[in-house]
Short mmCIF file of C-alpha atoms in Angstrom, two decimals:
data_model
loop_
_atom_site.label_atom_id
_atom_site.label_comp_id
_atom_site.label_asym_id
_atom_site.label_seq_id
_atom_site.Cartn_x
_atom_site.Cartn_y
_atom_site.Cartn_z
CA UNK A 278 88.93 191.34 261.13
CA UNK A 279 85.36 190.20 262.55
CA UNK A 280 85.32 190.77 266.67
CA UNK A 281 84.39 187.95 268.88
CA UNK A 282 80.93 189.79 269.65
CA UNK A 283 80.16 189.64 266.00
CA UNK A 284 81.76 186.03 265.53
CA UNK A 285 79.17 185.15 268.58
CA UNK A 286 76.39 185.97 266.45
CA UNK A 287 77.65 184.75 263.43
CA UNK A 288 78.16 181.07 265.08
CA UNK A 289 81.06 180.98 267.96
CA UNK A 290 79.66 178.49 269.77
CA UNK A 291 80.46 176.75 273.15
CA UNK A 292 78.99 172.97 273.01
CA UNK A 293 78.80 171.14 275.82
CA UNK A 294 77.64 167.72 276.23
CA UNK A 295 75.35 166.51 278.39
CA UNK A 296 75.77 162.87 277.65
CA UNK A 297 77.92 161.22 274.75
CA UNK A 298 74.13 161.58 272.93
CA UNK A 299 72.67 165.41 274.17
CA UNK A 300 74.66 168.76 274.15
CA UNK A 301 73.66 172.21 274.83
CA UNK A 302 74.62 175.35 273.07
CA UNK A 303 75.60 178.77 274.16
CA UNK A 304 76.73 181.92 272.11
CA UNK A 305 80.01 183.35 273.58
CA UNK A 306 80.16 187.03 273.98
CA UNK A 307 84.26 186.90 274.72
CA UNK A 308 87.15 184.77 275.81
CA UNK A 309 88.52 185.91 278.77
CA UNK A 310 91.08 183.41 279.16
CA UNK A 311 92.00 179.64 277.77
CA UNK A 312 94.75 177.06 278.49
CA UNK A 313 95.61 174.05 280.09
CA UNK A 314 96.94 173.51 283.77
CA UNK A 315 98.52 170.71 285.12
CA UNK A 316 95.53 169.22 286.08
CA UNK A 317 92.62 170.43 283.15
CA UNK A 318 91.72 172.79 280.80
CA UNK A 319 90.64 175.98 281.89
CA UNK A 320 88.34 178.97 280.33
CA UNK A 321 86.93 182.50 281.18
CA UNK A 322 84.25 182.83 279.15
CA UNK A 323 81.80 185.35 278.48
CA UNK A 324 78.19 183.89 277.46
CA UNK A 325 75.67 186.31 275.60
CA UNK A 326 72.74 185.45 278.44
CA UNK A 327 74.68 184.20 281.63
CA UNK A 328 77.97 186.43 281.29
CA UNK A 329 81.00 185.24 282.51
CA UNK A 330 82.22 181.98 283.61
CA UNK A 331 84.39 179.45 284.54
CA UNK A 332 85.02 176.29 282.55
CA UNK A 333 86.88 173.39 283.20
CA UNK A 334 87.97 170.24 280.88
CA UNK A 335 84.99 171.68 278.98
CA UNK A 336 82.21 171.28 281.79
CA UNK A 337 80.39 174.65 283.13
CA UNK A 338 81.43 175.25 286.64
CA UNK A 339 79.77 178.51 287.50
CA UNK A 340 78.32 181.57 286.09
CA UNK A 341 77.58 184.85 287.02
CA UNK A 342 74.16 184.91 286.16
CA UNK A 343 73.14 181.80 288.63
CA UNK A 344 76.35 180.38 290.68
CA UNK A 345 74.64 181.98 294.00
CA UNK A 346 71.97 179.19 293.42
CA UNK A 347 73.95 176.45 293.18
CA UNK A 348 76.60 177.53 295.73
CA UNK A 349 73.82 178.40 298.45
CA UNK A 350 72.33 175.03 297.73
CA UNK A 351 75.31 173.39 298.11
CA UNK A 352 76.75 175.27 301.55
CA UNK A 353 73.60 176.50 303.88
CA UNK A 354 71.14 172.99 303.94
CA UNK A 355 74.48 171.59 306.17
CA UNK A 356 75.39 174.92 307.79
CA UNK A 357 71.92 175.47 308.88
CA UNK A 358 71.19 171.68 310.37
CA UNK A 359 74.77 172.04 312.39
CA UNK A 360 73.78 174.62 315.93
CA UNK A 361 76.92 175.82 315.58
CA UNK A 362 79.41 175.02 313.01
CA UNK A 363 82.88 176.87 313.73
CA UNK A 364 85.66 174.94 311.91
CA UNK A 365 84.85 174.10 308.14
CA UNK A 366 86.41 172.45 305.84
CA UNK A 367 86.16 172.85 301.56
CA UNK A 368 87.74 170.22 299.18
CA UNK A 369 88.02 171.96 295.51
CA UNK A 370 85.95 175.35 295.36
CA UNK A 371 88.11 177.15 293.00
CA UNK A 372 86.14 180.45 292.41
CA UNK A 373 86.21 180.97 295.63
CA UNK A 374 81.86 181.22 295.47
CA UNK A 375 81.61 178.89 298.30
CA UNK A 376 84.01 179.94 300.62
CA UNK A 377 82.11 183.26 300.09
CA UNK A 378 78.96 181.61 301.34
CA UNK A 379 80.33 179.95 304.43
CA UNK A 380 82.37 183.05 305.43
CA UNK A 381 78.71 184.79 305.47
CA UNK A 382 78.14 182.40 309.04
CA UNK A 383 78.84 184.35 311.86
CA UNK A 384 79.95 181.02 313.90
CA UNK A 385 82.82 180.46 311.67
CA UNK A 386 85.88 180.48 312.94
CA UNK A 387 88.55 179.04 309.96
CA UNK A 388 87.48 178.03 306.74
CA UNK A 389 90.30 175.31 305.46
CA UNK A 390 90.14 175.26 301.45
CA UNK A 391 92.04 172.69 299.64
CA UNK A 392 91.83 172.78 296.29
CA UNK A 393 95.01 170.87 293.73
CA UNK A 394 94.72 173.40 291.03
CA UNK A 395 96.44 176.59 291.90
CA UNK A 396 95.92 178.26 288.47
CA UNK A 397 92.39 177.87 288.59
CA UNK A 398 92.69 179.77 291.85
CA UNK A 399 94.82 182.52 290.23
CA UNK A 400 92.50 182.49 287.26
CA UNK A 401 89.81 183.17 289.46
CA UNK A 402 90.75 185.62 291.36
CA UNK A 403 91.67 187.57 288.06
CA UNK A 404 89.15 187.43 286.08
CA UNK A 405 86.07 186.09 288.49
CA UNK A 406 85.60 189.26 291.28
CA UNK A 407 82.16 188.60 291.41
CA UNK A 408 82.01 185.07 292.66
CA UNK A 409 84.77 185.26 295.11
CA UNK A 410 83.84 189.01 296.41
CA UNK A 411 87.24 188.97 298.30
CA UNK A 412 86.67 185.78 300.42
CA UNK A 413 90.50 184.66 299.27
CA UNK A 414 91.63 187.75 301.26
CA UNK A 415 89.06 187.20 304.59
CA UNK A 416 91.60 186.44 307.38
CA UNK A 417 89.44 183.41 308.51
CA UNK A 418 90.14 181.53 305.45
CA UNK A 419 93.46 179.45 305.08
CA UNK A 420 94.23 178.23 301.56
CA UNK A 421 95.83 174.65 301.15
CA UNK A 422 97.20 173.84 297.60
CA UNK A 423 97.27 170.14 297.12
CA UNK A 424 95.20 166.99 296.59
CA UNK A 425 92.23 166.88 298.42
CA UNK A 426 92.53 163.16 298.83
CA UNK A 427 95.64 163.14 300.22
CA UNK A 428 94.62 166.00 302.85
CA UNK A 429 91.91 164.08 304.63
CA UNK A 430 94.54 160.96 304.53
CA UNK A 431 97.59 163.14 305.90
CA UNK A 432 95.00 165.30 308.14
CA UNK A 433 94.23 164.47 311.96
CA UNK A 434 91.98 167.87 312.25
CA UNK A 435 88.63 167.34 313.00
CA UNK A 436 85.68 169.81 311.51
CA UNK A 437 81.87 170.15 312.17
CA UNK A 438 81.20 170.88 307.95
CA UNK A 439 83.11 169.04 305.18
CA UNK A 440 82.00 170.76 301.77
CA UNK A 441 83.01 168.88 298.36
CA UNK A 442 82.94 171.38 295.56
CA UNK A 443 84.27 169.02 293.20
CA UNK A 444 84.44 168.43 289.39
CA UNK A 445 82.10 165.72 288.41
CA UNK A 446 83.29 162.32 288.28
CA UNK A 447 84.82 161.99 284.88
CA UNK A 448 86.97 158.78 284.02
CA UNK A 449 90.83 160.11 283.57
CA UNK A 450 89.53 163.67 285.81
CA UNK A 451 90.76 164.68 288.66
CA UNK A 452 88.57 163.77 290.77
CA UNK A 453 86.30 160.33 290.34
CA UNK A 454 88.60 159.25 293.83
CA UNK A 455 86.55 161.63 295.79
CA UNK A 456 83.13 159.75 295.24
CA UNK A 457 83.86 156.68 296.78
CA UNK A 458 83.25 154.61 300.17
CA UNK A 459 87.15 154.46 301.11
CA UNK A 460 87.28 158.56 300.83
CA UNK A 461 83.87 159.19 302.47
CA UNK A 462 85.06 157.15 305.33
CA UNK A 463 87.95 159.31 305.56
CA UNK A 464 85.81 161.81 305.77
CA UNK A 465 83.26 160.66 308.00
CA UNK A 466 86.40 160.30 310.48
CA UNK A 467 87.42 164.04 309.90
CA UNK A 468 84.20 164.96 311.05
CA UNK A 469 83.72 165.94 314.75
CA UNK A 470 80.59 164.32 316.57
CA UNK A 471 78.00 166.32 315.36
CA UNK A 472 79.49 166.71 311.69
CA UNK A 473 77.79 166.46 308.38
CA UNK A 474 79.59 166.67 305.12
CA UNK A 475 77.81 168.10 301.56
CA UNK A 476 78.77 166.77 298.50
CA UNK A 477 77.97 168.15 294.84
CA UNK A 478 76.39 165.23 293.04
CA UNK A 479 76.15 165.58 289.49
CA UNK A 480 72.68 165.83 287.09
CA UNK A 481 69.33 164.63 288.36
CA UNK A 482 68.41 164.49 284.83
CA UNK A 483 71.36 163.35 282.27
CA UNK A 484 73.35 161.52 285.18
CA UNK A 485 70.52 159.97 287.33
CA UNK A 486 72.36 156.74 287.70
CA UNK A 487 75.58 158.81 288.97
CA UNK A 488 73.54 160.90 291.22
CA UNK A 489 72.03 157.53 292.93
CA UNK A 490 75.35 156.35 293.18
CA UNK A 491 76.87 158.79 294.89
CA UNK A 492 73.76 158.89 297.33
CA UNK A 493 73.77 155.00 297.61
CA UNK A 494 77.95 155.58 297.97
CA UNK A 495 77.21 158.19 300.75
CA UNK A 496 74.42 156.17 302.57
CA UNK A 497 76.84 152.64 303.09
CA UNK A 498 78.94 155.25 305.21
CA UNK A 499 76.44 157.82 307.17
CA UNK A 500 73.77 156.95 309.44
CA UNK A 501 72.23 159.83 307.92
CA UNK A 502 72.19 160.32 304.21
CA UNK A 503 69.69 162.70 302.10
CA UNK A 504 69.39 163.70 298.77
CA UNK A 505 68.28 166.69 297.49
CA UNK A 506 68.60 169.00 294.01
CA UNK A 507 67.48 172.19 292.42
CA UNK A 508 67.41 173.23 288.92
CA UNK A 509 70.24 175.13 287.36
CA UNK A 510 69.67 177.50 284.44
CA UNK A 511 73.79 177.55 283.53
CA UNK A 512 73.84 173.63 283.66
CA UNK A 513 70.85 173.13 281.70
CA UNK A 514 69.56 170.72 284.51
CA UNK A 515 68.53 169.85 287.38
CA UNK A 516 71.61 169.35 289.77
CA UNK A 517 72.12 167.08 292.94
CA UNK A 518 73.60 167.43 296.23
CA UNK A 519 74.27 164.74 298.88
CA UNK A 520 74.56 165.65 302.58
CA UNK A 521 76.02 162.76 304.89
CA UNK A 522 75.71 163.37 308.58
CA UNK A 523 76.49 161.54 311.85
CA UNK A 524 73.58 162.37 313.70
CA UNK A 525 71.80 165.33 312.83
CA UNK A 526 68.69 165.26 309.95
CA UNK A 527 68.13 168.27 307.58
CA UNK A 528 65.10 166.91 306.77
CA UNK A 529 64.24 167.37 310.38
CA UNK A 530 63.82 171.25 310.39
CA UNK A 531 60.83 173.45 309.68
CA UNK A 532 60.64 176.45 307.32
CA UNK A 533 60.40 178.53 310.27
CA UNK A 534 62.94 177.14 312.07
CA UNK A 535 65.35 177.52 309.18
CA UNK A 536 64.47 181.36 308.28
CA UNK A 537 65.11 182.10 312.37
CA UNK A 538 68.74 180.60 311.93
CA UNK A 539 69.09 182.29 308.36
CA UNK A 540 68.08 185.43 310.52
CA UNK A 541 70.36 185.03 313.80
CA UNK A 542 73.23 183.56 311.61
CA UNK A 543 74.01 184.74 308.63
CA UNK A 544 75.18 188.30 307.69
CA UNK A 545 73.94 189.79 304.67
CA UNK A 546 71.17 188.36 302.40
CA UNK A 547 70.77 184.99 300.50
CA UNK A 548 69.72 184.82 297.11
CA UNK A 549 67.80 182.14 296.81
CA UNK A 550 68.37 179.52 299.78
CA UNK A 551 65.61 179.93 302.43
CA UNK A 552 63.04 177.94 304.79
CA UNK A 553 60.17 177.09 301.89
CA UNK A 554 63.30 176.65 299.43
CA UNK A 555 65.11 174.35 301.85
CA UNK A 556 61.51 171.88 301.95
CA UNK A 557 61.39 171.68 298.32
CA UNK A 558 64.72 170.89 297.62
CA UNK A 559 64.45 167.88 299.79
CA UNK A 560 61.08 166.88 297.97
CA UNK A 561 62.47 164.68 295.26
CA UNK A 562 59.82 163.32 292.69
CA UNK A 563 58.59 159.38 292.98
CA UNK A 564 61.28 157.95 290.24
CA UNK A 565 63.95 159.30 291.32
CA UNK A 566 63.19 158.41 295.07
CA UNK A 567 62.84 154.69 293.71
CA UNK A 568 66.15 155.00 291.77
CA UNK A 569 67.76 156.05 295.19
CA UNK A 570 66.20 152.90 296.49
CA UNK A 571 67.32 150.45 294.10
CA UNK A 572 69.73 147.76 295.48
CA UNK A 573 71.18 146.65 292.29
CA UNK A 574 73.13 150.14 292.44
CA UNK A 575 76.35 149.49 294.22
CA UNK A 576 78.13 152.30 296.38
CA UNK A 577 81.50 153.24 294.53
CA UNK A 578 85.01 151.77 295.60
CA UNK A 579 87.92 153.10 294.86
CA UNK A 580 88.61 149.67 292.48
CA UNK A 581 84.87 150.18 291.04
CA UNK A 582 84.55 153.77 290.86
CA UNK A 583 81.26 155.97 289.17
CA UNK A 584 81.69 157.98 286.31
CA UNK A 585 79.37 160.91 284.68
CA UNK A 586 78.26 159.17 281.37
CA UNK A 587 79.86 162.21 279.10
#
């Protein structure tokens, strides 16, 4: 009976699509694990060139080769602009790879993750050591399974970071709700003064129109609202992030002001995420600045929602 290593090279293959016209191809090493929750499908998977990783409903979520540049651009442009951000707050985040991240600020007093999947939780913890590196077990992190939605409805607690490691916005997913002006405003009300909130935002590249969306979405709500992305080797793309903020500007900070707070707040090293890296994600090229700018793109409702075109 051929293994799976040589079935990889003879042509087991995991496609994933980019759009409903582009997919990208990866040779699988190993299946760790595959089945269905309540919620999605789930898969451990081990590539040949980015090694293992979680996938869900068929979408790369992280792998082990690059998650730490996706998760640090996702968690320390907020943490960094807040002076000092004690009570956070992480809708979805199922590896456990950004509660990892925020646990590394010495400020933080609870982390509150809510995530609706439990499995993919158990999964993780399993099969995904690297990516968590024991932040389920860190005593400053409480773990909420339920809806995220239906947390920041239900909740009266108030945080200075609101991260939103969500699944993209697929029509039928789990999670299209959580992109829209009703649930930002929800969330712009869970935030204390001083609060900013991070959002994953989908591809700059095969989902522009989503990505301005969601920014356009995030701006009707925040006085402050900035874009920002960085290229992902696992995705095949560049990816977006969307930071909305009551009063404080990322933007606003200098290299050097950003590698003396990396310094005085964070224990152990980053990766990737530092001042020169925080200036050039912010520095998004001319069309897609103009896209952000375009009028004719309406912020998503919860009646007229945005979906990733795959």
């Amino acid at each position: 009976m051929m293994s799976l290593e040589d079935m990889s090279r003879e042509g087991t293959w995991f496609i994933e699509f980019n759009t409903p016209f582009s997919y990208h191809i990866r040779g699988i090493k190993r299946v760790l694990y595959n089945g269905v929750t309540k919620y999605q499908r789930v898969a451990i998977v081990e590539f040949e060139d980015l090694g293992k990783a979680l996938v869900l409903d068929g979408k790369t979520q992280s792998t082990v080769y690059d998650e730490f540049i996706y998760h640090e651009s996702l968690v320390h442009p907020a943490m960094i602009a807040h002076p000092n951000p004690r009570r956070v707050l992480i809708l979805g985040g199922g590896e456990g790879a950004t509660a990892r991240e925020v646990l590394k600020h010495r400020s933080v007093e609870e982390v509150v993750m809510v995530d609706i999947d439990d499995d993919v939780i158990k999964i993780s913890r399993d099969y995904l050591p690297e990516m968590h590196q024991g932040a389920f077990d860190n005593p400053k992190l409480r773990l909420i399974i339920g809806d995220g939605r239906k947390f920041i409805e239900e909740s009266k607690d108030k945080f200075d970071i609101i991260i939103l490691d969500l699944t993209d916005p697929l029509e039928g997913g789990p999670s299209y709700l959580l992109y829209t002006v009703e649930f930002y405003t929800m969330i712009k009300d869970r935030l204390n003064d001083n609060g900013l909130m991070v959002t994953q935002a989908t591809s700059t590249f095969y989902a522009l129109y989503t990505f301005a969306a969601i920014y356009r979405t995030v701006a009707s709500v925040f006085p402050v609202a900035r874009a920002y992305h960085t290229y992902v080797p696992s995705f095949d793309s560049t990816w977006g992030f969307v930071i909305g903020s009551k009063r404080l500007d990322p933007v606003s900070l200098t290299p050097e002001e950003i590698d003396s707070r990396i310094k005085n707040r964070i224990n152990g090293e980053l990766r990737y995420y530092e001042g020169d890296i925080h200036r050039v994600l912010f520095t998004l090229p001319r069309h897609i600045r103009a896209l952000l700018e375009n009028k004719s793109i309406k912020p998503a409702t919860d009646k007229n929602p945005t979906f990733l075109p795959a």
